[in-house]
mmCIF file of C-alpha atoms and ligand atoms in Angstrom:
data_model
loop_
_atom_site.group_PDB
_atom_site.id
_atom_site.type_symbol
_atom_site.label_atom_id
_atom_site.label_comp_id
_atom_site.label_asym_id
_atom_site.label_seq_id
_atom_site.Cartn_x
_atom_site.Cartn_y
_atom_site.Cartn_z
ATOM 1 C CA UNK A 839 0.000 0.000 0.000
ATOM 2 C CA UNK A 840 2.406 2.412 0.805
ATOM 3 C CA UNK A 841 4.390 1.950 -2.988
ATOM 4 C CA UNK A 842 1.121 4.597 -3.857
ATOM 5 C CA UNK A 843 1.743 8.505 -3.757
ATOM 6 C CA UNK A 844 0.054 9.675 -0.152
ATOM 7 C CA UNK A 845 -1.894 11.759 -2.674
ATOM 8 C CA UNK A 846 -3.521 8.766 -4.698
ATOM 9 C CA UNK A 847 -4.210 6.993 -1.132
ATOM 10 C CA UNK A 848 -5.926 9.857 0.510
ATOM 11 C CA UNK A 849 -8.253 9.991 -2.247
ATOM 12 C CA UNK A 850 -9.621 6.863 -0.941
ATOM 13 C CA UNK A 851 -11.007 8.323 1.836
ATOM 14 C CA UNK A 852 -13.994 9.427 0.012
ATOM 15 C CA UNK A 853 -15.212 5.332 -1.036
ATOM 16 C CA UNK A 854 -14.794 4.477 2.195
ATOM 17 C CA UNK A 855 -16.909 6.644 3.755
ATOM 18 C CA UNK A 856 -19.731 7.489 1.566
ATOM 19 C CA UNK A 857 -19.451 4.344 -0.338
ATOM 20 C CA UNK A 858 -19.666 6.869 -3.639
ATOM 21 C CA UNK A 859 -17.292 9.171 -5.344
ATOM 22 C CA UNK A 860 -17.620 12.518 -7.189
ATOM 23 C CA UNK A 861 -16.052 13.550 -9.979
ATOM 24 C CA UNK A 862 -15.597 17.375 -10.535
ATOM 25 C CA UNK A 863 -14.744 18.870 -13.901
ATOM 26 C CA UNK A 864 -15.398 22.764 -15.243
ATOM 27 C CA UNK A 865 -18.727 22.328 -15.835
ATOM 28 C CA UNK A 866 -20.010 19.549 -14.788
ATOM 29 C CA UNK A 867 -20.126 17.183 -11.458
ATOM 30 C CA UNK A 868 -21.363 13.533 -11.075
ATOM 31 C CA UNK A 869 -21.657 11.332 -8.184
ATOM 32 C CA UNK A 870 -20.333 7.114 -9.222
ATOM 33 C CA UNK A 871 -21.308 4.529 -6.797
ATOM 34 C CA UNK A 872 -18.229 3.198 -5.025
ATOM 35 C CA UNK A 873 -19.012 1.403 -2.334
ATOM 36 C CA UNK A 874 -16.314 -1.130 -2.100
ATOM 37 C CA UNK A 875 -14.519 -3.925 0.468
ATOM 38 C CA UNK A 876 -10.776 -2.613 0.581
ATOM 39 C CA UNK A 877 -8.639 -5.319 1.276
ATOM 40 C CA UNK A 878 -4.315 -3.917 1.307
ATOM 41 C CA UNK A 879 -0.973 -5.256 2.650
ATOM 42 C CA UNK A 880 1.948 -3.704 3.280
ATOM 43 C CA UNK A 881 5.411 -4.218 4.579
ATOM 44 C CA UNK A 882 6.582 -2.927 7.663
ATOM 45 C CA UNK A 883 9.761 -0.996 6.051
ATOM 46 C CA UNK A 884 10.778 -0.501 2.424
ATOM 47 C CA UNK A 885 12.868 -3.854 2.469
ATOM 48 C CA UNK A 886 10.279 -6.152 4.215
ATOM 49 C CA UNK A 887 12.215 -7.232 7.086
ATOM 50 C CA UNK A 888 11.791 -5.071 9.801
ATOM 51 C CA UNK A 889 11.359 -6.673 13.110
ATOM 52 C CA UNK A 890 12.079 -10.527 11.416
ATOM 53 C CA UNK A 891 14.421 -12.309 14.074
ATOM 54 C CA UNK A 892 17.524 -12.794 11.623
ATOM 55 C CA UNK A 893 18.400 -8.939 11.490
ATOM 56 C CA UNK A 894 18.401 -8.533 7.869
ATOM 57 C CA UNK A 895 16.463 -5.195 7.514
ATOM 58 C CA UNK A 896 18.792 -2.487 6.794
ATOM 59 C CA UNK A 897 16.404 0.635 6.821
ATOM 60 C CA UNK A 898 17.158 3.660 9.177
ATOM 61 C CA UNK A 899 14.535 3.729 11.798
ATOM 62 C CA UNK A 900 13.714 7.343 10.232
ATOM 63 C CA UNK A 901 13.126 5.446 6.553
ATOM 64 C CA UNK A 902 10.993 2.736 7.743
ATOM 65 C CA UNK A 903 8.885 6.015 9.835
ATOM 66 C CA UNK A 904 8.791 7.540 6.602
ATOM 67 C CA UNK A 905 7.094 4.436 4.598
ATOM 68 C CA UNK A 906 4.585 4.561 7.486
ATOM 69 C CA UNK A 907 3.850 7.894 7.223
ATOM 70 C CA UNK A 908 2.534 7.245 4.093
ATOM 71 C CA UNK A 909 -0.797 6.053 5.450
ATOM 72 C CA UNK A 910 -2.783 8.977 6.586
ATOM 73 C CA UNK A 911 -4.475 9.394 10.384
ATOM 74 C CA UNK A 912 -7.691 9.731 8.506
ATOM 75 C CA UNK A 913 -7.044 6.709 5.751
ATOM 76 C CA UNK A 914 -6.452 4.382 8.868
ATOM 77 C CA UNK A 915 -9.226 5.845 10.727
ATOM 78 C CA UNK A 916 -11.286 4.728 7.936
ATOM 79 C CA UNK A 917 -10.032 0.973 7.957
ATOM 80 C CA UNK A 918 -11.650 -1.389 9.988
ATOM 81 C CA UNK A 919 -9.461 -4.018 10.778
ATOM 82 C CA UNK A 920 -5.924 -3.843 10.739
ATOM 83 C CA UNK A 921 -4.028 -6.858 11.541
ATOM 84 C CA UNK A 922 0.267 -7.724 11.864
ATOM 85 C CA UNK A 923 0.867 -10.501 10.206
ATOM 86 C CA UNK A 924 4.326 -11.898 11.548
ATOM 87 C CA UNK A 925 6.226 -14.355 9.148
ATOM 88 C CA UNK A 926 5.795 -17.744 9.982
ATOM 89 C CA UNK A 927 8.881 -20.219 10.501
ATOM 90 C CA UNK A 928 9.276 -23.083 7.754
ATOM 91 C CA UNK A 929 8.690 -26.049 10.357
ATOM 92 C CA UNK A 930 5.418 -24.356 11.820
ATOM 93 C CA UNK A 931 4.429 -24.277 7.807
ATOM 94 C CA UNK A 932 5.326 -27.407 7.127
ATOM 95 C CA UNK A 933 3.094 -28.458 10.135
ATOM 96 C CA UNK A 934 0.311 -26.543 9.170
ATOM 97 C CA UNK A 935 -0.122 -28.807 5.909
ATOM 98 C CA UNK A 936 -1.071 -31.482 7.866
ATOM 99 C CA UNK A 937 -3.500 -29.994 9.981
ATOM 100 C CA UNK A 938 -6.146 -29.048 7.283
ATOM 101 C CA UNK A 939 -8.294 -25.312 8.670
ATOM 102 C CA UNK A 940 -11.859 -25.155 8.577
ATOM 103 C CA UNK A 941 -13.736 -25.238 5.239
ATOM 104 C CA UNK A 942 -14.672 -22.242 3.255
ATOM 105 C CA UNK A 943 -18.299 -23.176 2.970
ATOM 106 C CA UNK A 944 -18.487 -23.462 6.927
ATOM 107 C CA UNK A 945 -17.251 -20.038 7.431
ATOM 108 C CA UNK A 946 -19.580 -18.837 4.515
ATOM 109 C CA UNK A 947 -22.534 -20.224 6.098
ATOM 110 C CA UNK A 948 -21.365 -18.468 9.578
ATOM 111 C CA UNK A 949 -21.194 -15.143 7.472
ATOM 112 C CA UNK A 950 -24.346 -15.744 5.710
ATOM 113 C CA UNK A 951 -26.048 -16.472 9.581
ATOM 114 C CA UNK A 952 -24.485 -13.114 10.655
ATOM 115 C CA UNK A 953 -25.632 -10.756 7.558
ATOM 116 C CA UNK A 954 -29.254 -12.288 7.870
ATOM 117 C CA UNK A 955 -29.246 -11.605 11.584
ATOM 118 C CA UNK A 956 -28.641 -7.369 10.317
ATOM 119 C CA UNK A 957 -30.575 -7.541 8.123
ATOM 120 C CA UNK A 958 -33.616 -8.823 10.082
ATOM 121 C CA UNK A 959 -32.539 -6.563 12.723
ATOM 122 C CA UNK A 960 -32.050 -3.327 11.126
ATOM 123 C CA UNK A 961 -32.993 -4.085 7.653
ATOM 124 C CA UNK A 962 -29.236 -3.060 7.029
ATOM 125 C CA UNK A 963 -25.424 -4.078 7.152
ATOM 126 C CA UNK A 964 -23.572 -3.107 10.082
ATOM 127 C CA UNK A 965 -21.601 -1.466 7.409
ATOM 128 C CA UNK A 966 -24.209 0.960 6.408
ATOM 129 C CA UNK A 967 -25.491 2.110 9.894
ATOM 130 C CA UNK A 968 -25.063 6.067 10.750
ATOM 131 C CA UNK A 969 -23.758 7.330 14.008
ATOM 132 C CA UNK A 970 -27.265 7.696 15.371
ATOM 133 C CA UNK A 971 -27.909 4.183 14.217
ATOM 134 C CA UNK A 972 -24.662 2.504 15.739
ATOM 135 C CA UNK A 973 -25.560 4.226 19.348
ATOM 136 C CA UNK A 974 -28.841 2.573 19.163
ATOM 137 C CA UNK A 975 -28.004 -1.488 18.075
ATOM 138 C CA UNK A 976 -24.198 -1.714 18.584
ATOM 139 C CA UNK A 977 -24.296 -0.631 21.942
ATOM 140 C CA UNK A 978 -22.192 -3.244 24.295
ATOM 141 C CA UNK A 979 -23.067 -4.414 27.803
ATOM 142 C CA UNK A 980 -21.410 -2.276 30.556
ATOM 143 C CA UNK A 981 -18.228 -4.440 30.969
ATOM 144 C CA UNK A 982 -17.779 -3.903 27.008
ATOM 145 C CA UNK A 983 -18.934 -0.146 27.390
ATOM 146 C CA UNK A 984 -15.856 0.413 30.100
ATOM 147 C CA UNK A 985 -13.552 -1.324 27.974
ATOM 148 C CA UNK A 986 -14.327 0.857 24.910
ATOM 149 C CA UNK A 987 -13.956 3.969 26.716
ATOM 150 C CA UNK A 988 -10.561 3.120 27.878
ATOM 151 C CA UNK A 989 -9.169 1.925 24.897
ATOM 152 C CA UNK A 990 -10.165 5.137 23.093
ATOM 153 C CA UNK A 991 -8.518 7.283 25.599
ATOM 154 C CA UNK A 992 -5.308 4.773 25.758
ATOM 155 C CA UNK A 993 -4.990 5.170 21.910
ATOM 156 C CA UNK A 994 -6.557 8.507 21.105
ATOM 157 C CA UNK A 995 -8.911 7.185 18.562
ATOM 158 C CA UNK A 996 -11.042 9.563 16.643
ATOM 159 C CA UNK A 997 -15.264 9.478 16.265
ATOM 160 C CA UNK A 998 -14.927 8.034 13.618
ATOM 161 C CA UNK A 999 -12.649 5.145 15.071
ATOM 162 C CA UNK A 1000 -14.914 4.710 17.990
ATOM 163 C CA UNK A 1001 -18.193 4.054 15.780
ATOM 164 C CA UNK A 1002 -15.901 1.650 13.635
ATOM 165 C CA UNK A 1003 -14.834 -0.077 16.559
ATOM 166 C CA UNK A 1004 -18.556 -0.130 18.021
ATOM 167 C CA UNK A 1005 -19.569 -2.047 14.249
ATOM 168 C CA UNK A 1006 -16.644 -4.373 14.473
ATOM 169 C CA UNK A 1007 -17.776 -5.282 17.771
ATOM 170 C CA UNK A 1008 -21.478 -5.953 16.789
ATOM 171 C CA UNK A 1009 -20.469 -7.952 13.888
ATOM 172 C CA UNK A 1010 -18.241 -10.477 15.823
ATOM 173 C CA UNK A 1011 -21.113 -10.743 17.956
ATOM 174 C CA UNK A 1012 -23.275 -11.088 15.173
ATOM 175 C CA UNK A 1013 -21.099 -14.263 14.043
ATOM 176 C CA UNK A 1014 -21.057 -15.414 17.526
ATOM 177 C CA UNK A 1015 -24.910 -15.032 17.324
ATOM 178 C CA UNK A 1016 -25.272 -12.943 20.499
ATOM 179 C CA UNK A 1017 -27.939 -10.424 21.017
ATOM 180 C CA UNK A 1018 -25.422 -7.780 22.150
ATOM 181 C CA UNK A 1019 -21.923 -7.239 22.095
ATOM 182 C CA UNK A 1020 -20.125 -8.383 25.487
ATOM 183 C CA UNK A 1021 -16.695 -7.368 26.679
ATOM 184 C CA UNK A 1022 -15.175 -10.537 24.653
ATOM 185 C CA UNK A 1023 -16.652 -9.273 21.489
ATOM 186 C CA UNK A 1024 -15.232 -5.527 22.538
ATOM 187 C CA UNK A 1025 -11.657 -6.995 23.111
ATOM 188 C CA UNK A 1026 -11.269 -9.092 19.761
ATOM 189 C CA UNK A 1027 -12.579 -5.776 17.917
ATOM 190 C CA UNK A 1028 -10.004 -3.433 19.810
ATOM 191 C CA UNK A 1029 -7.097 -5.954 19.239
ATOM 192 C CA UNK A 1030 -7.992 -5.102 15.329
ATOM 193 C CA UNK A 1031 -7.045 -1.636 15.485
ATOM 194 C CA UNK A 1032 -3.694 -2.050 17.564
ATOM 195 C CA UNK A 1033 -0.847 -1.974 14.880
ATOM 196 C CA UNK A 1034 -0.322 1.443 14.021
ATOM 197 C CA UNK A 1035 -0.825 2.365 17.798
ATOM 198 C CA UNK A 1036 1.621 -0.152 19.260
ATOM 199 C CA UNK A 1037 4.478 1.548 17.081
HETATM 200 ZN ZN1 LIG B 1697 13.794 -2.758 6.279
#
């Protein structure tokens, strides 16, 4: 993600949000539907390796700050989950082969459970519901509530993190078929928003 120009990035801002974008010329303006799942990866430093056991990045901490910096306070604001992914060692993949994970069609059936469970609630995605909306069905219980609160003063998250964190919350307890979401459904949705803060 970060090989883009910061300026090309930041114009995704705009999708994200409204789900639409707008395209201005002299005389004439026109809104395009847009909304979109953004899936990216990036390395942690130019050359990939920062933070791998062996030692083998060779970036100034300054260059690998500056690769970083190429993701916007607002563009990550607007990303919902944000996950490090750290390398895995060649006997722990080897091992994996032989320990097959659950089936796609299971987890698509979970997903399907969980989007018919909005829909029937709200007649919407979690995706699609406005602030006023998220205060009234994403609301945790008060052991989630308290955990929020703190973790948006610890990290200094925006509005517009909070009410991201409040849908991420309602959709893992949506796929854990709960009728609201609890402090473990809080936790697993703050622990996707913790790698830019941690560094
Ligand atoms: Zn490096």
């Amino acid at each position: 993600m970060p090989e883009f120009d910061r300026h090309v990035l930041e114009t995704l801002r705009e999708p994200l949000e409204a789900g639409a974008i707008t395209i201005s010329r002299a005389a004439w303006q026109t809104d395009f539907p847009a909304a979109c799942q953004l899936v990216a990866a990036m390395n942690p430093c130019p050359c990939g390796w920062r933070g791998d056991p062996s030692g083998r990045c060779r970036c100034t901490p300054e260059g690998a700050a500056r690769y970083l910096r190429k993701l916007s306070g607002p563009l990550l604001d607007r990303i919902d989950i944000q996950i490090e992914i750290p390398a895995l060692p060649p006997a722990e993949l080897a091992a994996r082969a032989h320990s097959p994970a659950e089936p796609s069609a299971a987890i698509a059936a979970r997903v399907h459970a969980a989007r018919e469970r909005q829909l029937s609630r709200q007649g919407k995605t979690n995706r699609e519901l406005s602030g006023r909306d998220t205060d009234e069905v994403c609301r945790p219980d008060a052991a989630g509530e308290t955990l929020l609160r703190e973790a948006g003063e610890r990290f200094g998250w925006s509005a517009r993190a909070y009410y991201r964190v409040l849908k991420v919350a309602r959709t893992i307890a949506d796929l854990a078929d709960a009728d609201m979401p609890a402090a473990a459904h809080v936790a697993e949705a703050i622990q996707y928003r913790r790698v830019f803060t941690d560094h």
